[in-house]
Each structure stands twice: as C-alpha cells, then as structure tokens.
Amino acid sequence: MPLSKDEREQFLAEPRIGALSVVESADRAPLVVPIWYHYTPGGELWVNTAHDSRKARAIEAAGRFSLMVQRTEPTIRYVAVEGPVVRTEPGTRELSRQMAARYLPADKVDGFVEFELSQLGEHMAIYLRPEHWISSDMGTF
C-alpha cells in the first residue's frame, strides 16, 4: 500500500543508505550507487560527493537524479524520490560533519570528517527538489 505524504517523508528522513540512480548515457542503463543522503520533511534532499566523481558528472549532465531507500524489517517498505537538481554548493567541514553525524556513532564523526577532507578530495553538496514519489509498505499483506 502507498504511504501517506507524512509517512513517506518521515521514512525518507531516517538515516538509511540510499540507492542513487542517474542516467549516464543513452546507450547504458542508469548508474546506480549506494550513498549517504540528508533529507528533512518538506525540504530538499542532498548528497555529498567528490567534484570529479562519476556520479557528480552524470548528475551535472542529466540535471536530475533519483534516490530509493528501503527496509525489510518489521515490514518491507520503500520510498523512491526523483527530481531536478536545484543547486550545488562547495563542500564544507560543516556539511561533512552534518552528513557523518547521521550515519556514524558520535565518537567516529570527527575522524571521518578529517579523513574525508584530507584523503577524498574536494566535495560538493548536490540538492534535489523532490518532484515525483513512489512508496509502499507491504506490511498489510
């Protein structure tokens, strides 16, 4: 059964690993990669990635992407969202910290941020405006 607007937005706001999908070229299937993301209900979804990454180049060319998140317990539930890129921003220590804090224990955040900034190169935040949603919870069966 489809989720209500509030249910799907709250589900997407939870810290899950997303599957980002973006058209890379007309002669290939979309590029699909796992990614950390950030979403606040009613707002924009954003991802943090290296400027020179394959996904960043594909997103820049396509101007849009989709993201799907799921769970299997206690019921099978998923939300997929797709939309246009509305802006990009240079990566910052604060954006890296905000993202890492969603996914890592508090005592691991600073170490990850230092690793990302010193070893993974320049990053950028890419913001998507949710335009199309697909959702379901199979728990009613």
Backbone as a chain_set.jsonl record, in Angstrom:
{"seq": "MPLSKDEREQFLAEPRIGALSVVESADRAPLVVPIWYHYTPGGELWVNTAHDSRKARAIEAAGRFSLMVQRTEPTIRYVAVEGPVVRTEPGTRELSRQMAARYLPADKVDGFVEFELSQLGEHMAIYLRPEHWISSDMGTF", "coords": {"N": [[0.839, -1.184, 0.0], [0.489, 2.264, -0.753], [2.363, 4.837, 0.936], [1.348, 7.492, 3.139], [1.718, 11.054, 2.595], [3.026, 12.229, 4.84], [4.047, 9.889, 6.082], [5.819, 8.878, 4.089], [7.646, 10.993, 3.843], [8.711, 11.112, 6.444], [9.868, 8.569, 6.615], [11.831, 8.761, 4.59], [13.413, 10.674, 5.79], [14.757, 9.323, 7.761], [17.925, 7.908, 8.757], [19.168, 6.147, 6.33], [20.819, 4.009, 3.964], [20.988, 5.193, 0.78], [20.013, 4.371, -2.591], [21.294, 5.793, -5.214], [20.332, 6.88, -8.391], [21.1, 7.656, -11.707], [20.875, 8.847, -15.029], [23.412, 8.103, -17.215], [24.35, 7.785, -19.802], [22.855, 7.529, -23.069], [23.084, 5.009, -24.165], [23.375, 3.157, -22.164], [22.33, 1.487, -19.143], [20.929, 3.203, -16.259], [23.307, 4.697, -13.994], [23.803, 3.344, -10.839], [24.335, 3.778, -7.479], [25.315, 3.188, -4.057], [24.675, 5.511, -1.391], [25.175, 7.995, 1.154], [22.755, 10.281, 2.374], [20.854, 13.301, 2.97], [17.84, 14.424, 4.347], [15.131, 16.515, 5.159], [11.818, 16.512, 6.225], [9.572, 17.969, 3.926], [11.488, 19.528, 2.768], [14.509, 19.94, 0.81], [16.402, 17.281, -0.634], [19.728, 16.209, -0.098], [22.974, 15.27, -1.273], [26.382, 14.393, -0.696], [29.303, 14.557, -2.471], [32.337, 13.761, -4.269], [33.754, 16.274, -6.354], [34.803, 15.415, -8.81], [33.705, 12.932, -9.226], [32.197, 10.071, -10.79], [29.399, 9.923, -10.489], [28.797, 12.611, -9.848], [29.48, 13.932, -12.224], [27.634, 12.714, -13.961], [25.196, 13.506, -12.811], [25.382, 16.273, -13.102], [25.279, 16.46, -15.916], [22.76, 15.306, -16.481], [20.992, 16.769, -14.905], [19.207, 15.978, -13.013], [18.223, 13.414, -10.64], [17.51, 10.258, -9.06], [16.543, 8.728, -5.952], [16.407, 5.907, -3.894], [15.228, 4.359, -0.973], [15.069, 1.705, 1.409], [13.624, -0.775, 3.622], [13.547, -3.939, 5.317], [12.572, -5.022, 7.63], [10.345, -4.118, 10.283], [8.508, -4.666, 8.338], [8.339, -4.885, 4.755], [9.275, -1.986, 3.239], [9.447, 0.885, 1.2], [10.717, 3.932, -0.245], [10.899, 5.969, -3.023], [12.293, 8.726, -4.633], [12.34, 11.353, -6.994], [13.779, 13.981, -8.885], [14.574, 17.39, -9.961], [17.885, 18.816, -9.931], [18.467, 21.471, -7.843], [20.395, 23.156, -6.891], [23.939, 23.46, -6.317], [26.575, 23.275, -3.925], [29.771, 24.213, -2.672], [31.644, 21.738, -0.915], [31.88, 21.637, 2.643], [33.434, 21.706, 5.899], [31.42, 21.707, 7.83], [29.148, 20.709, 6.421], [30.11, 18.139, 5.828], [30.381, 17.156, 8.429], [27.704, 17.27, 9.293], [26.503, 15.358, 7.629], [27.99, 13.01, 8.244], [27.345, 12.713, 10.936], [24.76, 11.767, 10.85], [25.048, 9.099, 10.223], [27.136, 7.818, 11.576], [28.523, 6.675, 14.751], [28.809, 9.026, 17.453], [31.448, 9.281, 18.425], [32.995, 8.689, 16.226], [32.669, 10.551, 14.246], [34.324, 12.944, 13.98], [36.81, 11.833, 13.194], [36.107, 10.655, 10.747], [35.35, 12.933, 9.269], [37.79, 14.323, 9.131], [39.272, 12.438, 7.651], [37.77, 12.389, 5.244], [38.091, 15.074, 4.346], [40.88, 15.296, 4.09], [41.727, 13.097, 2.554], [39.927, 12.357, 0.526], [39.488, 14.312, -1.341], [38.164, 17.346, -2.933], [34.803, 18.101, -2.208], [31.282, 18.318, -2.984], [27.994, 19.549, -2.32], [24.965, 18.364, -3.5], [21.807, 19.348, -4.326], [18.492, 18.213, -4.42], [15.183, 18.738, -5.504], [12.408, 17.185, -4.353], [10.204, 15.757, -6.597], [8.739, 13.706, -7.826], [7.25, 10.904, -6.35], [7.403, 7.551, -5.192], [6.085, 4.996, -3.245], [5.743, 2.378, -0.813], [4.341, 0.072, 1.516], [4.541, -3.128, 2.456], [3.445, -4.324, 4.613], [0.759, -4.76, 5.136], [-0.027, -7.113, 4.053]], "CA": [[0.0, 0.0, 0.0], [1.271, 3.507, -0.763], [2.472, 5.569, 2.192], [0.828, 8.855, 3.108], [2.761, 12.065, 2.411], [3.799, 12.321, 6.089], [4.784, 8.633, 6.279], [6.939, 8.749, 3.155], [8.656, 11.993, 4.173], [9.382, 10.701, 7.676], [10.697, 7.409, 6.276], [12.989, 9.249, 3.852], [14.242, 11.465, 6.71], [15.541, 8.429, 8.62], [19.257, 7.659, 8.18], [19.293, 4.89, 5.601], [21.694, 4.096, 2.808], [20.183, 5.364, -0.42], [20.498, 3.916, -3.897], [21.178, 6.919, -6.123], [20.278, 6.464, -9.786], [21.165, 8.794, -12.627], [21.178, 8.492, -16.411], [24.786, 8.483, -17.531], [24.412, 7.907, -21.254], [21.684, 6.945, -23.709], [23.326, 3.618, -24.558], [23.613, 2.335, -20.974], [21.363, 1.58, -18.052], [21.344, 4.255, -15.324], [24.306, 4.454, -12.963], [23.169, 3.187, -9.533], [25.366, 3.646, -6.453], [24.878, 3.461, -2.685], [25.139, 6.83, -0.956], [24.566, 8.687, 2.279], [21.979, 11.442, 1.941], [20.203, 14.032, 4.059], [16.524, 14.942, 3.975], [14.238, 16.996, 6.204], [10.478, 16.548, 5.634], [9.137, 19.213, 3.314], [12.619, 20.277, 2.216], [15.291, 19.366, -0.273], [17.282, 16.153, -0.335], [21.058, 16.5, -0.618], [24.043, 14.275, -1.179], [27.725, 14.953, -0.658], [30.132, 13.704, -3.307], [33.525, 14.397, -4.833], [33.521, 17.045, -7.584], [35.215, 14.682, -10.005], [33.167, 11.564, -9.215], [31.361, 9.659, -11.922], [28.006, 10.314, -10.232], [28.679, 14.071, -9.94], [29.476, 14.285, -13.648], [26.369, 12.258, -14.547], [24.126, 14.362, -12.29], [25.513, 17.574, -13.753], [24.822, 16.328, -17.3], [21.325, 14.985, -16.529], [20.217, 17.806, -14.232], [18.264, 15.363, -12.077], [18.548, 12.055, -10.242], [16.527, 9.646, -8.161], [17.097, 8.045, -4.787], [15.481, 4.95, -3.307], [15.621, 3.772, 0.309], [14.171, 0.595, 1.767], [13.868, -1.607, 4.804], [12.886, -5.233, 5.207], [12.004, -5.359, 8.933], [9.46, -5.25, 10.507], [7.782, -4.93, 7.096], [9.025, -4.364, 3.574], [8.823, -0.618, 2.981], [10.407, 1.667, 0.426], [10.374, 5.237, -0.789], [11.754, 6.445, -4.104], [12.019, 10.117, -4.95], [13.068, 11.798, -8.185], [13.54, 15.383, -9.153], [15.655, 18.176, -10.534], [18.906, 19.442, -9.097], [18.112, 22.884, -7.705], [21.623, 23.909, -6.658], [25.096, 22.77, -5.76], [27.386, 24.124, -3.061], [31.057, 23.599, -2.341], [31.669, 21.003, 0.337], [32.472, 22.324, 3.792], [33.599, 20.88, 7.095], [30.116, 21.592, 8.495], [28.317, 19.772, 5.662], [30.661, 16.796, 6.055], [30.034, 16.774, 9.802], [26.26, 17.047, 9.364], [26.202, 14.075, 6.987], [28.6, 11.922, 9.01], [26.626, 12.555, 12.207], [23.543, 10.968, 10.591], [25.346, 7.698, 9.95], [28.197, 7.252, 12.4], [28.495, 6.972, 16.186], [29.36, 10.349, 17.744], [32.904, 9.246, 18.612], [33.641, 8.414, 14.938], [32.375, 11.631, 13.295], [35.494, 13.805, 13.732], [37.791, 11.072, 12.425], [35.639, 10.52, 9.369], [35.412, 14.242, 8.624], [39.203, 14.575, 8.818], [39.627, 11.533, 6.559], [37.128, 12.864, 4.011], [38.688, 16.335, 3.906], [42.3, 15.168, 3.764], [42.037, 11.976, 1.674], [38.953, 12.091, -0.531], [39.414, 15.412, -2.289], [37.101, 18.343, -2.837], [33.441, 17.59, -2.302], [30.213, 19.269, -3.237], [26.644, 19.131, -1.945], [24.041, 18.458, -4.631], [20.461, 19.427, -3.757], [17.39, 17.767, -5.271], [13.825, 19.068, -5.068], [11.542, 16.038, -4.624], [9.14, 16.081, -7.545], [7.933, 12.5, -8.023], [7.426, 9.949, -5.256], [6.802, 6.2, -5.221], [6.293, 4.419, -1.913], [4.891, 1.239, -0.49], [4.583, -0.729, 2.725], [3.927, -4.412, 2.222], [3.05, -4.854, 5.912], [-0.668, -5.055, 5.237], [-0.299, -8.414, 3.467]], "C": [[0.879, 1.241, 0.0], [1.29, 4.162, 0.619], [1.821, 6.935, 2.037], [2.006, 9.814, 2.91], [3.641, 12.149, 3.66], [4.631, 11.063, 6.331], [5.995, 8.54, 5.35], [8.028, 9.765, 3.463], [9.411, 11.619, 5.447], [10.313, 9.512, 7.415], [11.966, 7.85, 5.555], [13.937, 10.032, 4.762], [15.089, 10.593, 7.633], [16.887, 8.125, 7.959], [19.383, 6.25, 7.605], [20.323, 5.082, 4.498], [20.783, 4.173, 1.584], [20.831, 4.701, -1.617], [20.224, 5.063, -4.857], [21.23, 6.387, -7.543], [20.255, 7.706, -10.663], [21.511, 8.274, -14.017], [22.58, 9.008, -16.716], [24.989, 8.647, -19.04], [23.228, 7.149, -21.852], [21.858, 5.468, -24.044], [23.597, 2.68, -23.383], [22.448, 2.461, -20.005], [21.822, 2.68, -17.098], [22.45, 3.77, -14.378], [23.565, 4.384, -11.635], [24.269, 2.933, -8.515], [24.768, 3.872, -5.066], [25.445, 4.799, -2.217], [24.449, 7.254, 0.332], [23.837, 9.91, 1.721], [21.392, 12.118, 3.163], [18.882, 14.585, 3.544], [15.774, 15.364, 5.231], [12.857, 17.093, 5.584], [10.089, 17.949, 5.151], [10.249, 19.995, 2.632], [13.256, 19.584, 1.03], [16.091, 18.182, 0.257], [18.663, 16.542, -0.861], [22.006, 15.345, -0.366], [25.368, 15.02, -1.236], [28.628, 14.023, -1.456], [31.33, 14.477, -3.837], [33.173, 15.097, -6.141], [33.768, 16.223, -8.834], [34.691, 13.247, -10.051], [32.306, 11.309, -10.447], [29.916, 10.107, -11.715], [27.82, 11.819, -10.32], [28.629, 14.519, -11.396], [28.152, 13.9, -14.308], [25.204, 13.134, -14.093], [24.183, 15.732, -12.946], [24.977, 17.52, -15.187], [23.307, 16.122, -17.383], [20.46, 16.078, -15.918], [19.2, 17.288, -13.253], [18.779, 13.984, -11.706], [17.424, 11.511, -9.386], [17.272, 8.953, -7.032], [16.023, 7.139, -4.226], [16.064, 4.448, -1.999], [14.605, 2.7, 0.665], [14.519, 0.03, 3.129], [13.162, -2.934, 4.566], [12.239, -5.666, 6.517], [11.453, -4.115, 9.599], [8.579, -5.572, 9.307], [8.627, -4.412, 5.945], [8.42, -3.001, 3.255], [9.892, 0.073, 2.145], [9.82, 3.006, 0.033], [11.394, 5.549, -1.872], [11.323, 7.865, -4.435], [12.893, 10.505, -6.134], [12.773, 13.266, -8.391], [14.751, 16.091, -9.705], [16.667, 18.619, -9.482], [18.562, 20.928, -9.048], [19.32, 23.759, -7.402], [22.731, 22.97, -6.228], [25.853, 23.785, -4.917], [28.725, 23.442, -2.848], [30.95, 22.849, -1.008], [32.349, 21.818, 1.431], [32.634, 21.327, 4.927], [32.244, 20.66, 7.766], [29.183, 20.635, 7.747], [28.806, 18.335, 5.845], [30.278, 16.289, 7.441], [28.549, 16.446, 9.917], [25.897, 15.685, 8.762], [26.742, 12.92, 7.825], [27.847, 11.659, 10.31], [25.322, 11.783, 12.037], [23.827, 9.481, 10.604], [26.345, 7.04, 10.901], [27.973, 7.531, 13.878], [29.231, 8.295, 16.44], [30.884, 10.342, 17.855], [33.672, 8.97, 17.313], [33.521, 9.578, 13.944], [33.619, 12.456, 12.971], [36.545, 13.087, 12.894], [37.381, 10.915, 10.98], [35.75, 11.843, 8.625], [36.856, 14.568, 8.239], [39.671, 13.705, 7.657], [39.047, 12.04, 5.241], [37.827, 14.113, 3.476], [40.141, 16.178, 3.462], [42.593, 14.113, 2.696], [41.112, 11.812, 0.469], [38.754, 13.252, -1.499], [38.247, 16.347, -2.054], [35.736, 17.701, -3.035], [32.48, 18.727, -2.63], [28.905, 18.674, -2.735], [25.749, 19.38, -3.148], [22.628, 18.345, -4.063], [19.401, 19.084, -4.802], [16.074, 18.25, -4.665], [12.942, 17.869, -5.379], [10.34, 16.44, -5.47], [8.182, 14.901, -7.727], [8.277, 11.496, -6.931], [6.776, 8.621, -5.625], [7.088, 5.614, -3.849], [5.349, 3.248, -1.714], [5.305, 0.642, 0.843], [3.809, -2.022, 2.528], [3.425, -5.068, 3.509], [1.587, -5.216, 6.044], [-1.011, -6.424, 4.667], [0.067, -9.53, 4.4]], "O": [[1.906, 1.271, 0.679], [0.328, 4.045, 1.378], [1.75, 7.473, 0.932], [3.163, 9.415, 3.048], [4.867, 12.14, 3.553], [5.789, 11.154, 6.738], [7.082, 8.162, 5.788], [9.213, 9.447, 3.359], [10.628, 11.793, 5.516], [11.424, 9.466, 7.942], [13.056, 7.371, 5.867], [15.144, 10.048, 4.522], [16.048, 11.084, 8.228], [16.978, 8.087, 6.732], [19.671, 5.293, 8.323], [20.654, 6.215, 4.145], [19.918, 3.321, 1.385], [22.044, 4.496, -1.652], [19.085, 5.288, -5.267], [22.067, 5.545, -7.868], [19.519, 8.661, -10.417], [22.336, 7.372, -14.166], [22.893, 10.18, -16.505], [25.711, 9.538, -19.488], [22.673, 6.246, -21.227], [20.869, 4.751, -24.192], [24.004, 1.536, -23.584], [21.683, 3.424, -20.05], [22.994, 3.056, -17.123], [22.512, 2.595, -14.016], [22.774, 5.276, -11.328], [25.049, 1.992, -8.659], [23.828, 4.651, -4.911], [26.553, 5.178, -2.594], [23.289, 6.918, 0.571], [24.256, 10.494, 0.722], [21.429, 11.568, 4.264], [18.813, 15.142, 2.449], [15.783, 14.659, 6.24], [12.712, 17.692, 4.518], [10.25, 18.948, 5.851], [9.989, 21.012, 1.988], [12.64, 18.766, 0.347], [16.409, 18.104, 1.443], [18.774, 17.133, -1.935], [21.873, 14.573, 0.584], [25.454, 16.131, -1.758], [28.712, 12.832, -1.156], [31.328, 15.708, -3.847], [32.39, 14.581, -6.94], [33.022, 16.327, -9.808], [35.184, 12.434, -10.834], [31.764, 12.234, -11.052], [29.278, 10.608, -12.641], [26.79, 12.277, -10.816], [27.83, 15.382, -11.759], [27.61, 14.657, -15.113], [24.327, 13.467, -14.889], [23.148, 16.293, -13.306], [24.291, 18.445, -15.623], [22.648, 16.694, -18.251], [19.329, 16.296, -16.353], [18.409, 18.059, -12.712], [19.662, 13.444, -12.371], [16.493, 12.236, -9.033], [18.456, 8.635, -7.139], [14.867, 7.541, -4.093], [17.254, 4.146, -1.919], [13.438, 2.773, 0.279], [15.569, 0.323, 3.701], [12.283, -3.033, 3.71], [11.43, -6.595, 6.517], [12.097, -3.073, 9.473], [7.967, -6.638, 9.261], [9.525, -3.594, 6.143], [7.216, -2.877, 3.03], [11.088, -0.128, 2.354], [8.604, 3.19, -0.016], [12.6, 5.412, -1.665], [10.131, 8.163, -4.507], [14.031, 10.052, -6.263], [11.672, 13.742, -8.113], [15.811, 15.496, -9.895], [16.341, 18.775, -8.306], [18.385, 21.566, -10.086], [19.282, 24.968, -7.628], [22.486, 21.831, -5.829], [25.785, 24.99, -5.158], [28.8, 22.213, -2.844], [30.248, 23.283, -0.095], [33.274, 22.587, 1.169], [32.045, 20.246, 4.915], [31.948, 19.554, 8.219], [28.497, 19.831, 8.378], [27.999, 17.418, 5.999], [29.897, 15.13, 7.602], [28.174, 15.465, 10.558], [25.083, 14.951, 9.321], [26.024, 11.955, 8.085], [27.725, 10.511, 10.737], [24.828, 11.2, 13.002], [22.957, 8.683, 10.952], [26.379, 5.814, 11.006], [27.311, 8.507, 14.231], [30.168, 8.636, 15.718], [31.54, 11.292, 17.427], [34.902, 9.017, 17.317], [34.197, 9.586, 12.916], [33.937, 12.647, 11.797], [37.111, 13.68, 11.976], [38.213, 11.029, 10.079], [36.194, 11.874, 7.478], [37.108, 15.041, 7.131], [40.386, 14.179, 6.774], [39.754, 12.111, 4.235], [38.123, 14.196, 2.284], [40.579, 16.868, 2.542], [43.603, 14.214, 2.0], [41.496, 11.181, -0.515], [37.915, 13.164, -2.396], [37.457, 16.178, -1.125], [35.547, 16.866, -3.92], [32.818, 19.909, -2.562], [28.727, 17.456, -2.725], [25.767, 20.459, -3.741], [22.296, 17.363, -3.399], [19.418, 19.601, -5.919], [15.879, 18.176, -3.452], [12.738, 17.554, -6.551], [9.572, 17.333, -5.113], [6.965, 15.08, -7.775], [9.448, 11.267, -6.628], [5.737, 8.58, -6.282], [8.206, 5.721, -3.345], [4.305, 3.143, -2.357], [6.469, 0.705, 1.238], [2.581, -2.018, 2.443], [3.026, -6.232, 3.499], [1.211, -5.917, 6.983], [-2.155, -6.866, 4.775], [-0.1, -10.701, 4.058]]}, "num_chains": 1, "name": "protein.A"}
